Coordinates of C-alpha atoms and ligand atoms in Angstrom, one line a residue:
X1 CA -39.5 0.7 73.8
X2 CA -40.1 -2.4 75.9
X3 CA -44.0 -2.6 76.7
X4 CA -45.7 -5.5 77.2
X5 CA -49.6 -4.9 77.0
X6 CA -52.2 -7.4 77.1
X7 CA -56.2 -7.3 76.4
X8 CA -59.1 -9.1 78.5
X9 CA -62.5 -9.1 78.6
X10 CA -65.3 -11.8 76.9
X11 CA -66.1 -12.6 74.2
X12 CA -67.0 -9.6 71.8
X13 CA -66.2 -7.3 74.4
X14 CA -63.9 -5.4 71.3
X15 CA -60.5 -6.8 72.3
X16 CA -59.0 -7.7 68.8
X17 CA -61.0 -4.4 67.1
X18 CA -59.1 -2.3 70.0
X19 CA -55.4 -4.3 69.9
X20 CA -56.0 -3.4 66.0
X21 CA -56.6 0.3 66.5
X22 CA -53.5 0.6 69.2
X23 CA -51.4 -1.0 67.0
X24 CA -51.9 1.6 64.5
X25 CA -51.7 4.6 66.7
X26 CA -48.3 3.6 68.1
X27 CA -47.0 2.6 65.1
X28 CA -48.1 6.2 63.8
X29 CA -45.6 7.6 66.8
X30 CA -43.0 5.7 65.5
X31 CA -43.0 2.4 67.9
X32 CA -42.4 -0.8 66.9
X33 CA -45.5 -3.1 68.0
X34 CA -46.0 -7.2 67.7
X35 CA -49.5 -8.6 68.0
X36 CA -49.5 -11.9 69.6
X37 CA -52.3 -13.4 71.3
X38 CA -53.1 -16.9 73.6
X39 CA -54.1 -18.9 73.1
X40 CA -52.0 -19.5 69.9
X41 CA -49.0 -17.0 69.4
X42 CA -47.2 -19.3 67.2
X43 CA -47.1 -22.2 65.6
X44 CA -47.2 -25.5 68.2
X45 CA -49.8 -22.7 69.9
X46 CA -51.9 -22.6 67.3
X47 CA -52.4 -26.6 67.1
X48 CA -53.0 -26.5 70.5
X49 CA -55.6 -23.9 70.3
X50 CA -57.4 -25.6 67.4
X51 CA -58.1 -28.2 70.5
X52 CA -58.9 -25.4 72.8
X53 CA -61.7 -24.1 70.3
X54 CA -63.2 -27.3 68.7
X55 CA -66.8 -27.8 70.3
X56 CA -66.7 -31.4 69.0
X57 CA -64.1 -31.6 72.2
X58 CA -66.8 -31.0 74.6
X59 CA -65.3 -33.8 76.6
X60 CA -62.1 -31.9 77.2
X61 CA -62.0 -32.0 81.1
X62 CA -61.0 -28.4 82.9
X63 CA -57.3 -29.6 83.8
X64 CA -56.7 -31.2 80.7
X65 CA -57.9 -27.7 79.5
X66 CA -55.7 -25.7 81.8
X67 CA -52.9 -28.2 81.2
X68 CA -53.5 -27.3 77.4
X69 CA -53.2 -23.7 78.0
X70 CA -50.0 -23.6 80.2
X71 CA -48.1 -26.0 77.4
X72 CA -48.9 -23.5 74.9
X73 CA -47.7 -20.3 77.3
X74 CA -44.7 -21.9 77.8
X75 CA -44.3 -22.2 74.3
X76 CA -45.3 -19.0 73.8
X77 CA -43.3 -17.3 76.1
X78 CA -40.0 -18.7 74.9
X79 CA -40.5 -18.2 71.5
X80 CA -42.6 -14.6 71.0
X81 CA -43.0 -12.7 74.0
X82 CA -39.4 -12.6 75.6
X83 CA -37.4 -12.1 71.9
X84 CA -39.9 -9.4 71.2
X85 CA -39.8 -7.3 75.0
X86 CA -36.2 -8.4 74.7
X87 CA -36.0 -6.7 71.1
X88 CA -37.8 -3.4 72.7
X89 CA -40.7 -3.9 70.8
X90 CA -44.4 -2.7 72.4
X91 CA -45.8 -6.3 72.6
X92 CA -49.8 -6.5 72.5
X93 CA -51.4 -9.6 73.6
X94 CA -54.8 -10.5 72.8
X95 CA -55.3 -12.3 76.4
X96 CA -53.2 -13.6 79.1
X97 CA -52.9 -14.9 82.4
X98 CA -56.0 -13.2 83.7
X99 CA -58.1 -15.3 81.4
X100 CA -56.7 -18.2 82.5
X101 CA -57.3 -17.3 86.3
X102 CA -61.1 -15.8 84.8
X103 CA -61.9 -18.9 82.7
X104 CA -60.3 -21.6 84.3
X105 CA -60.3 -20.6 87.8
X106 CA -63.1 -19.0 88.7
X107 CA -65.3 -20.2 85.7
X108 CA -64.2 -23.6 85.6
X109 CA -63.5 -23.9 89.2
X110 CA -59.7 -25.4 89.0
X111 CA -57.9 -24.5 92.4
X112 CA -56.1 -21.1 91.7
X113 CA -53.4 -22.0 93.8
X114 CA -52.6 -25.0 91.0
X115 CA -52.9 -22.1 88.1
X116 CA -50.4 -20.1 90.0
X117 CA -48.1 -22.4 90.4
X118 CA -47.9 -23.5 87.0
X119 CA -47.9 -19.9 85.9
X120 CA -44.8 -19.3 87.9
X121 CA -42.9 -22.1 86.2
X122 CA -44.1 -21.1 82.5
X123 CA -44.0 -17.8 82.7
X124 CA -42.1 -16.9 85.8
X125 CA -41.7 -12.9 86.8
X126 CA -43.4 -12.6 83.5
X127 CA -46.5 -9.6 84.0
X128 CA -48.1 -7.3 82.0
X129 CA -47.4 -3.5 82.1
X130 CA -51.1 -2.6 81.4
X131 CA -53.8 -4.6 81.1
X132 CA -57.1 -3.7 79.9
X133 CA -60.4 -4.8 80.7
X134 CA -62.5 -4.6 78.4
X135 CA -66.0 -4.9 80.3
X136 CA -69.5 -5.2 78.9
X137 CA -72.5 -7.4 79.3
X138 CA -72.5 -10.5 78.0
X139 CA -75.7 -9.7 76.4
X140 CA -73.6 -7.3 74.4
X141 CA -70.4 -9.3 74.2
X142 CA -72.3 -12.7 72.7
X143 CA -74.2 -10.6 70.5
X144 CA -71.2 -9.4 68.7
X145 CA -69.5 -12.5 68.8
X146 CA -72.5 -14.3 67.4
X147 CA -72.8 -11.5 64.0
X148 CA -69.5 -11.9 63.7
X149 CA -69.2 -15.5 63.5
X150 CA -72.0 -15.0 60.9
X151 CA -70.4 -12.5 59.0
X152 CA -66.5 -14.1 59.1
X153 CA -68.8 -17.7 58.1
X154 CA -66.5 -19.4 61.3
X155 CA -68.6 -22.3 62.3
X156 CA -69.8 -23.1 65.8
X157 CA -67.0 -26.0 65.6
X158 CA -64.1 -23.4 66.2
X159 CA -66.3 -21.8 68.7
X160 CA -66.2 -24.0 72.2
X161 CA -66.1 -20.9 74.5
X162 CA -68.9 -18.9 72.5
X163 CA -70.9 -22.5 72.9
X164 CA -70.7 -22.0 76.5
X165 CA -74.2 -20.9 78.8
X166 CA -74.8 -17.7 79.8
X167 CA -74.1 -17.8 83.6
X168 CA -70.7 -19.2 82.7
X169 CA -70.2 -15.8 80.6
X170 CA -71.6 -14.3 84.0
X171 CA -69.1 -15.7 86.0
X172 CA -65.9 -14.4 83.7
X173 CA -67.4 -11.0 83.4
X174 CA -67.8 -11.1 87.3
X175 CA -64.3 -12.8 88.1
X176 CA -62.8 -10.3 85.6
X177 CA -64.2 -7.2 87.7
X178 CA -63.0 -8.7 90.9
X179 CA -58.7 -9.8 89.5
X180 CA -58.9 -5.7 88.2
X181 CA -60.0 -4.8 91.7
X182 CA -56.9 -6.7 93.7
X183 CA -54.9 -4.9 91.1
X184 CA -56.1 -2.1 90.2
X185 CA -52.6 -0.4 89.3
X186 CA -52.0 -3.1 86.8
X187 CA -55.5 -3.7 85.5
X188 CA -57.4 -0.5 83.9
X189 CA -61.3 -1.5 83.5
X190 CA -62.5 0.5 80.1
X191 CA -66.4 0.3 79.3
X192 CA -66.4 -1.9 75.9
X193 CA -70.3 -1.4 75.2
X194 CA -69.6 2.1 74.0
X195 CA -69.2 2.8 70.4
X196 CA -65.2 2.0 69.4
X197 CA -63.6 5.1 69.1
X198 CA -65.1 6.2 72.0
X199 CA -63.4 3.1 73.6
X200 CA -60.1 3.4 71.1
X201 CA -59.8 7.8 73.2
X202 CA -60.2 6.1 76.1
X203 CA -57.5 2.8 75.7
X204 CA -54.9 6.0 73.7
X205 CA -55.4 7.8 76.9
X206 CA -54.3 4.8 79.5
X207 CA -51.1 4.0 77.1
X208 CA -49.9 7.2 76.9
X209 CA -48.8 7.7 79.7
X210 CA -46.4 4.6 79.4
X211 CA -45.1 6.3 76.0
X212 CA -42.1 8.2 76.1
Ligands
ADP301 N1 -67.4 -0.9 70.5 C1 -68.1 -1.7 69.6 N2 -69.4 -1.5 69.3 C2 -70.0 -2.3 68.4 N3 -69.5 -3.4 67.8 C3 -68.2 -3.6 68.1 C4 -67.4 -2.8 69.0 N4 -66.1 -3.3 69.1 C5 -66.1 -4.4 68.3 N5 -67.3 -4.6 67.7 C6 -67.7 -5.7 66.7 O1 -68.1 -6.8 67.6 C7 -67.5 -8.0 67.1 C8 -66.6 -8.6 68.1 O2 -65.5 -7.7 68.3 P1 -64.0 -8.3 68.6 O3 -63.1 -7.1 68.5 O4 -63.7 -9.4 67.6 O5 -64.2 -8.8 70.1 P2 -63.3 -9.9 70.9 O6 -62.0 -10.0 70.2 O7 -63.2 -9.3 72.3 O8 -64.1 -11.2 70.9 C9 -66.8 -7.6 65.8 O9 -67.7 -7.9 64.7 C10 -66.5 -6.1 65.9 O10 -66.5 -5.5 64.6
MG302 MG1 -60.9 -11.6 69.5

């Protein structure tokens, strides 16, 4: 079945441990499910989010940045997410146009307006089915992300957004909360500082209902 499902939240908030756990719970009811995620999804993507994620390109102004992300949504979009909705698959994306309007909008202050726009031409009538919002202080969020940049030995090179202060953290967490309330139909909010199956009932619950 044709679903197209994408993930927000900060960093650590539990989006790739939940896109993980969905995956195998519809696969268990016999869908066929794609991970994807942006920025990357394939393989121009991923160069261009190896640019994205270097800290040594702390120079990297907030257009170029945005300019960045839309090249690699349009790739994105061509190549992955309209074969596989096209295909009938259950398409889960590990972020999506909402961080671009959380992170580069409202975070990074680029005009929204501009971000729409070039959305529209990359991605057109292109919108999520569900999207969840995975919410939970940053406190909690950049804690996880920290032990588990330890653990996975990433270095703080491939890590420009973890790099970033705390109040900008603040301000996606807050512009996140305030996209899911202009659409709140669209957007589910799910409380990511509980323990992860907790979080996986809760996300099982929400897709459901778009199962047949
Ligand atoms: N609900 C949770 N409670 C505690 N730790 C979690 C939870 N969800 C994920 N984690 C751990 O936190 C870290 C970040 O989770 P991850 O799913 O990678 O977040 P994101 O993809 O949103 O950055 C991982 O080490 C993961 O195992
Ligand atoms: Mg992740």
């Amino acid at each position: 079945m044709r679903l197209f499902i994408t993930f927000e939240g900060i960093e650590g908030s539990g989006k790739t441990t939940q896109i993980h756990l969905l995956r195998d719970y519809v696969e268990r009811k016999g869908y066929r499910c794609q991970i994807t995620r942006e920025p990357g999804g394939c393989r121009i993507g991923d160069k261009i989010r190896d640019i994205l994620m270097d800290s040594s390109n702390e120079n990297l102004t907030p257009l170029s940045e945005l300019l960045l992300i839309m090249a690699n949504r349009a790739q994105h979009v061509t190549e992955v997410i309209e074969p596989a909705l096209r295909d009938q698959r259950i398409l889960i994306c590990d972020r999506f146009h909402d961080a671009t309007v959380a992170y580069q909008g409202f975070a990074r202050g680029v005009a929204l307006d501009l971000i729409e726009r070039l959305n529209q031409t990359v991605a057109g009538e292109l919108k999520p089915d569900l999207t969840i919002l995975l919410d939970c202080p940053v406190e909690v969020g950049l804690a996880r992300a920290r032990e588990r940049m330890a653990n996975e030995n990433v270095s703080w090179k491939e890590g420009r957004f973890e790099g970033e202060q705390r109040d900008f953290h603040q301000r996606v967490r807050d512009a996140y909360l305030t996209i899911a309330k202009a659409e709140p139909h669209r957007i589910k909010v799910v409380d990511g500082s509980r323990d992860e199956h907790t979080v996986e009932r809760e996300i099982r619950q929400l897709v459901s209902s778009f199962l047949k």
